[in-house]
Short mmCIF file of C-alpha atoms in Angstrom, two decimals:
data_model
loop_
_atom_site.label_atom_id
_atom_site.label_comp_id
_atom_site.label_asym_id
_atom_site.label_seq_id
_atom_site.Cartn_x
_atom_site.Cartn_y
_atom_site.Cartn_z
CA UNK A 1176 -13.68 15.41 -3.22
CA UNK A 1177 -13.94 11.89 -5.23
CA UNK A 1178 -11.51 10.33 -3.46
CA UNK A 1179 -10.97 8.46 -0.40
CA UNK A 1180 -11.41 10.31 3.00
CA UNK A 1181 -9.44 9.79 6.06
CA UNK A 1182 -9.86 11.67 9.46
CA UNK A 1183 -8.23 13.10 11.24
CA UNK A 1184 -4.89 13.71 8.98
CA UNK A 1185 -2.99 13.60 12.71
CA UNK A 1186 -3.59 12.58 16.20
CA UNK A 1187 -1.24 12.58 18.69
CA UNK A 1188 -2.41 11.06 21.77
CA UNK A 1189 -0.93 9.59 25.21
CA UNK A 1190 -0.16 5.73 25.93
CA UNK A 1191 -2.92 4.05 27.33
CA UNK A 1192 -6.01 5.86 25.36
CA UNK A 1193 -8.09 4.61 23.02
CA UNK A 1194 -8.30 6.68 19.64
CA UNK A 1195 -10.65 6.20 16.58
CA UNK A 1196 -10.02 6.41 13.06
CA UNK A 1197 -12.07 7.29 10.35
CA UNK A 1198 -12.39 6.40 6.46
CA UNK A 1199 -15.07 7.17 4.15
CA UNK A 1200 -14.59 5.26 0.75
CA UNK A 1201 -14.96 6.58 -2.60
CA UNK A 1202 -18.62 6.20 -3.35
CA UNK A 1203 -20.16 2.85 -4.73
CA UNK A 1204 -16.65 1.06 -3.93
CA UNK A 1205 -17.95 -2.34 -2.40
CA UNK A 1206 -14.02 -2.72 -1.24
CA UNK A 1207 -12.65 -1.34 2.16
CA UNK A 1208 -8.99 -1.92 3.59
CA UNK A 1209 -7.06 -0.92 6.16
CA UNK A 1210 -3.23 -0.79 6.13
CA UNK A 1211 -0.42 0.87 8.14
CA UNK A 1212 3.18 2.22 7.23
CA UNK A 1213 5.70 2.59 9.82
CA UNK A 1214 9.34 3.02 9.59
CA UNK A 1215 10.63 -0.51 11.09
CA UNK A 1216 7.30 -2.57 9.32
CA UNK A 1217 6.83 -0.91 6.03
CA UNK A 1218 3.23 -1.37 4.93
CA UNK A 1219 1.16 -4.16 6.45
CA UNK A 1220 -2.25 -5.08 5.46
CA UNK A 1221 -4.95 -4.74 8.86
CA UNK A 1222 -8.61 -5.73 8.11
CA UNK A 1223 -10.48 -5.86 4.72
CA UNK A 1224 -14.12 -5.70 4.20
CA UNK A 1225 -15.70 -6.56 1.24
CA UNK A 1226 -19.54 -6.00 0.39
CA UNK A 1227 -21.94 -7.52 3.60
CA UNK A 1228 -19.22 -10.67 3.87
CA UNK A 1229 -17.42 -11.48 7.01
CA UNK A 1230 -14.38 -9.00 7.08
CA UNK A 1231 -10.77 -10.43 6.69
CA UNK A 1232 -9.32 -9.67 10.09
CA UNK A 1233 -6.26 -11.65 9.36
CA UNK A 1234 -3.46 -8.41 9.88
CA UNK A 1235 -4.97 -7.17 13.06
CA UNK A 1236 -1.72 -7.37 15.49
CA UNK A 1237 -3.30 -7.61 18.54
CA UNK A 1238 -7.00 -7.84 20.01
CA UNK A 1239 -6.95 -4.20 21.01
CA UNK A 1240 -7.37 -3.63 17.41
CA UNK A 1241 -10.89 -3.68 15.64
CA UNK A 1242 -12.77 -2.17 12.93
CA UNK A 1243 -16.10 -1.86 11.88
CA UNK A 1244 -17.97 -0.90 8.70
CA UNK A 1245 -21.28 0.84 8.99
CA UNK A 1246 -24.08 0.35 6.05
CA UNK A 1247 -21.19 -0.69 3.57
CA UNK A 1248 -19.61 2.65 3.76
CA UNK A 1249 -17.87 4.66 6.18
CA UNK A 1250 -14.91 2.06 8.17
CA UNK A 1251 -13.79 3.20 11.86
CA UNK A 1252 -10.53 1.55 12.87
CA UNK A 1253 -10.26 1.39 16.95
CA UNK A 1254 -7.20 0.82 19.22
CA UNK A 1255 -7.88 0.63 22.63
CA UNK A 1256 -5.07 1.06 25.14
CA UNK A 1257 -2.28 2.12 22.69
CA UNK A 1258 1.22 1.39 22.95
CA UNK A 1259 3.93 3.64 21.65
CA UNK A 1260 4.62 0.98 18.97
CA UNK A 1261 1.24 1.71 17.25
CA UNK A 1262 2.57 4.92 16.32
CA UNK A 1263 2.31 5.03 12.46
CA UNK A 1264 0.79 6.00 9.57
CA UNK A 1265 -2.81 4.17 9.06
CA UNK A 1266 -3.81 4.07 5.43
CA UNK A 1267 -7.47 3.42 4.39
CA UNK A 1268 -7.94 2.24 0.27
CA UNK A 1269 -10.90 1.09 -1.49
CA UNK A 1270 -11.92 -0.48 -4.74
CA UNK A 1271 -15.13 -0.90 -7.11
CA UNK A 1272 -14.37 -4.49 -6.87
CA UNK A 1273 -12.07 -6.67 -4.92
CA UNK A 1274 -10.25 -7.36 -8.23
CA UNK A 1275 -9.66 -3.40 -9.20
CA UNK A 1276 -6.72 -1.29 -8.03
CA UNK A 1277 -7.35 -0.01 -4.31
CA UNK A 1278 -7.28 3.82 -4.01
CA UNK A 1279 -5.64 5.09 -0.81
CA UNK A 1280 -6.28 8.21 1.24
CA UNK A 1281 -4.06 10.57 2.61
CA UNK A 1282 -3.84 8.65 5.89
CA UNK A 1283 -3.97 9.25 9.80
CA UNK A 1284 -0.53 10.06 11.24
CA UNK A 1285 -0.90 8.81 14.72
CA UNK A 1286 1.56 9.40 17.38
CA UNK A 1287 1.49 8.04 20.72
CA UNK A 1288 3.64 9.70 23.53
CA UNK B 508 3.69 -16.92 3.68
CA UNK B 509 3.98 -14.60 0.50
CA UNK B 510 7.11 -12.14 0.76
CA UNK B 511 8.13 -9.46 -1.46
CA UNK B 512 11.23 -8.11 -2.42
CA UNK B 513 12.66 -5.16 -3.94
CA UNK B 514 15.39 -4.18 -5.37
CA UNK B 515 17.10 -1.97 -5.42
CA UNK B 516 16.27 -0.46 -2.03
CA UNK B 517 17.98 3.30 -3.10
CA UNK B 518 18.51 4.24 -5.98
CA UNK B 519 20.30 7.90 -6.83
CA UNK B 520 20.25 8.85 -10.75
CA UNK B 521 20.87 10.93 -13.24
CA UNK B 522 18.43 12.61 -15.27
CA UNK B 523 18.10 11.11 -18.76
CA UNK B 524 19.59 7.31 -17.70
CA UNK B 525 17.55 4.82 -17.53
CA UNK B 526 17.06 2.08 -15.03
CA UNK B 527 15.25 -0.74 -14.19
CA UNK B 528 13.34 -1.49 -10.26
CA UNK B 529 13.08 -5.24 -9.70
CA UNK B 530 10.33 -7.12 -7.54
CA UNK B 531 10.36 -10.74 -6.81
CA UNK B 532 7.61 -12.34 -5.10
CA UNK B 533 7.37 -15.77 -3.15
CA UNK B 534 4.32 -17.35 -4.29
CA UNK B 535 1.63 -17.94 -6.92
CA UNK B 536 0.15 -14.38 -7.50
CA UNK B 537 -2.37 -13.40 -10.33
CA UNK B 538 -2.40 -9.56 -9.69
CA UNK B 539 0.56 -7.20 -9.10
CA UNK B 540 0.44 -3.56 -8.27
CA UNK B 541 2.94 -0.62 -8.86
CA UNK B 542 2.60 2.16 -6.71
CA UNK B 543 4.08 5.61 -6.42
CA UNK B 544 4.52 7.34 -2.88
CA UNK B 545 5.83 11.32 -2.48
CA UNK B 546 7.37 12.49 0.53
CA UNK B 547 4.17 13.02 2.98
CA UNK B 548 1.42 12.01 0.57
CA UNK B 549 -0.16 8.53 -0.03
CA UNK B 550 -0.03 5.91 -2.37
CA UNK B 551 -0.99 7.09 -6.18
CA UNK B 552 -1.82 3.52 -8.23
CA UNK B 553 1.00 3.32 -11.39
CA UNK B 554 0.32 -0.02 -13.09
CA UNK B 555 -1.79 -3.05 -12.70
CA UNK B 556 -0.59 -6.46 -14.20
CA UNK B 557 -3.04 -9.17 -14.20
CA UNK B 558 -1.47 -11.86 -16.46
CA UNK B 559 1.91 -13.73 -17.51
CA UNK B 560 3.88 -11.50 -20.04
CA UNK B 561 1.73 -8.26 -19.34
CA UNK B 562 3.04 -5.17 -20.20
CA UNK B 563 2.13 -1.47 -19.29
CA UNK B 564 3.91 1.76 -20.06
CA UNK B 565 2.92 5.08 -19.14
CA UNK B 566 5.16 8.24 -19.70
CA UNK B 567 8.69 7.42 -18.74
CA UNK B 568 7.60 4.29 -16.74
CA UNK B 569 7.04 0.74 -18.19
CA UNK B 570 6.14 -2.32 -15.91
CA UNK B 571 5.67 -6.05 -17.01
CA UNK B 572 5.18 -8.87 -15.44
CA UNK B 573 7.10 -12.68 -15.58
CA UNK B 574 4.48 -14.80 -13.41
CA UNK B 575 6.59 -18.17 -14.20
CA UNK B 576 9.97 -16.31 -12.62
CA UNK B 577 7.71 -14.85 -10.12
CA UNK B 578 9.13 -11.02 -11.14
CA UNK B 579 8.12 -7.64 -12.16
CA UNK B 580 9.97 -4.81 -13.32
CA UNK B 581 9.73 -1.19 -13.16
CA UNK B 582 11.64 0.44 -15.79
CA UNK B 583 12.63 4.12 -16.03
CA UNK B 584 13.43 5.70 -19.56
CA UNK B 585 15.46 9.18 -19.84
CA UNK B 586 14.20 10.08 -15.85
CA UNK B 587 13.25 13.07 -14.90
CA UNK B 588 13.93 15.13 -11.53
CA UNK B 589 9.35 14.78 -11.20
CA UNK B 590 9.87 10.67 -11.15
CA UNK B 591 12.35 11.13 -7.51
CA UNK B 592 9.25 9.24 -5.02
CA UNK B 593 9.19 6.29 -3.72
CA UNK B 594 7.98 2.85 -5.30
CA UNK B 595 6.39 0.22 -4.41
CA UNK B 596 5.06 -3.18 -5.48
CA UNK B 597 2.28 -5.19 -4.11
CA UNK B 598 1.41 -8.70 -5.13
CA UNK B 599 -2.21 -10.41 -4.19
CA UNK B 600 -1.67 -13.71 -3.34
CA UNK B 601 -4.28 -16.24 -4.98
CA UNK B 602 -5.35 -17.81 -1.82
CA UNK B 603 -5.62 -14.38 0.04
CA UNK B 604 -8.20 -12.75 -1.51
CA UNK B 605 -7.69 -9.13 -1.91
CA UNK B 606 -5.07 -8.14 0.64
CA UNK B 607 -1.88 -6.63 -0.57
CA UNK B 608 1.42 -7.78 0.33
CA UNK B 609 3.92 -4.90 -0.33
CA UNK B 610 7.46 -4.79 -1.15
CA UNK B 611 9.86 -2.63 1.24
CA UNK B 612 9.61 0.31 -1.33
CA UNK B 613 12.59 1.39 -3.53
CA UNK B 614 13.31 5.05 -2.91
CA UNK B 615 14.07 6.95 -6.15
CA UNK B 616 16.09 10.43 -6.67
CA UNK B 617 16.70 11.82 -9.93
CA UNK B 618 19.61 14.43 -10.03
CA UNK B 619 19.80 17.26 -12.37
#
């Protein structure tokens, strides 16, 4: 399809395990964002990639969280040593330019047991 | 730190009625967005407001922006059940690049 694609759609894992979440942005979109949505915290910014510039990592909650974007397209968000408070829906968005509306994927629902 | 506040957080209204959702933000911004989210679904872009006095309309929804008051409104005219959803405003702080700071969301229920 033409939208932002995220996988997996659901992920259940045990506390302490590492997880990788994938985002495939809309073709041609130079800007890519990660957010998370949880009941207690609402929608929070995590990280932002724009072209070949250094990413804005200011929203990452701890050093257990990291993200990369390979070849200016697909992005992977990695959470190491997961904790129960990491349970949330992780949303990826992309935009044609940083000044354009962000288009969101369906998200990955992450549950930490 | 940019803060974005919406009110009301919960809104139950009858079909055919009008109502307004308010979005206040705390620092200078040059872009404001409204999104809709249905239960279990992702965010759908509704409006982009880029300048003071901007007004956008789509169907029964109309959004406006007053940058001097740091206020945006989302007005619902003659509500119908299909408008039931959660509505978020999101603001881009001028100095933050492009990161969105979201309001808490307004959960709208339109009753027949």
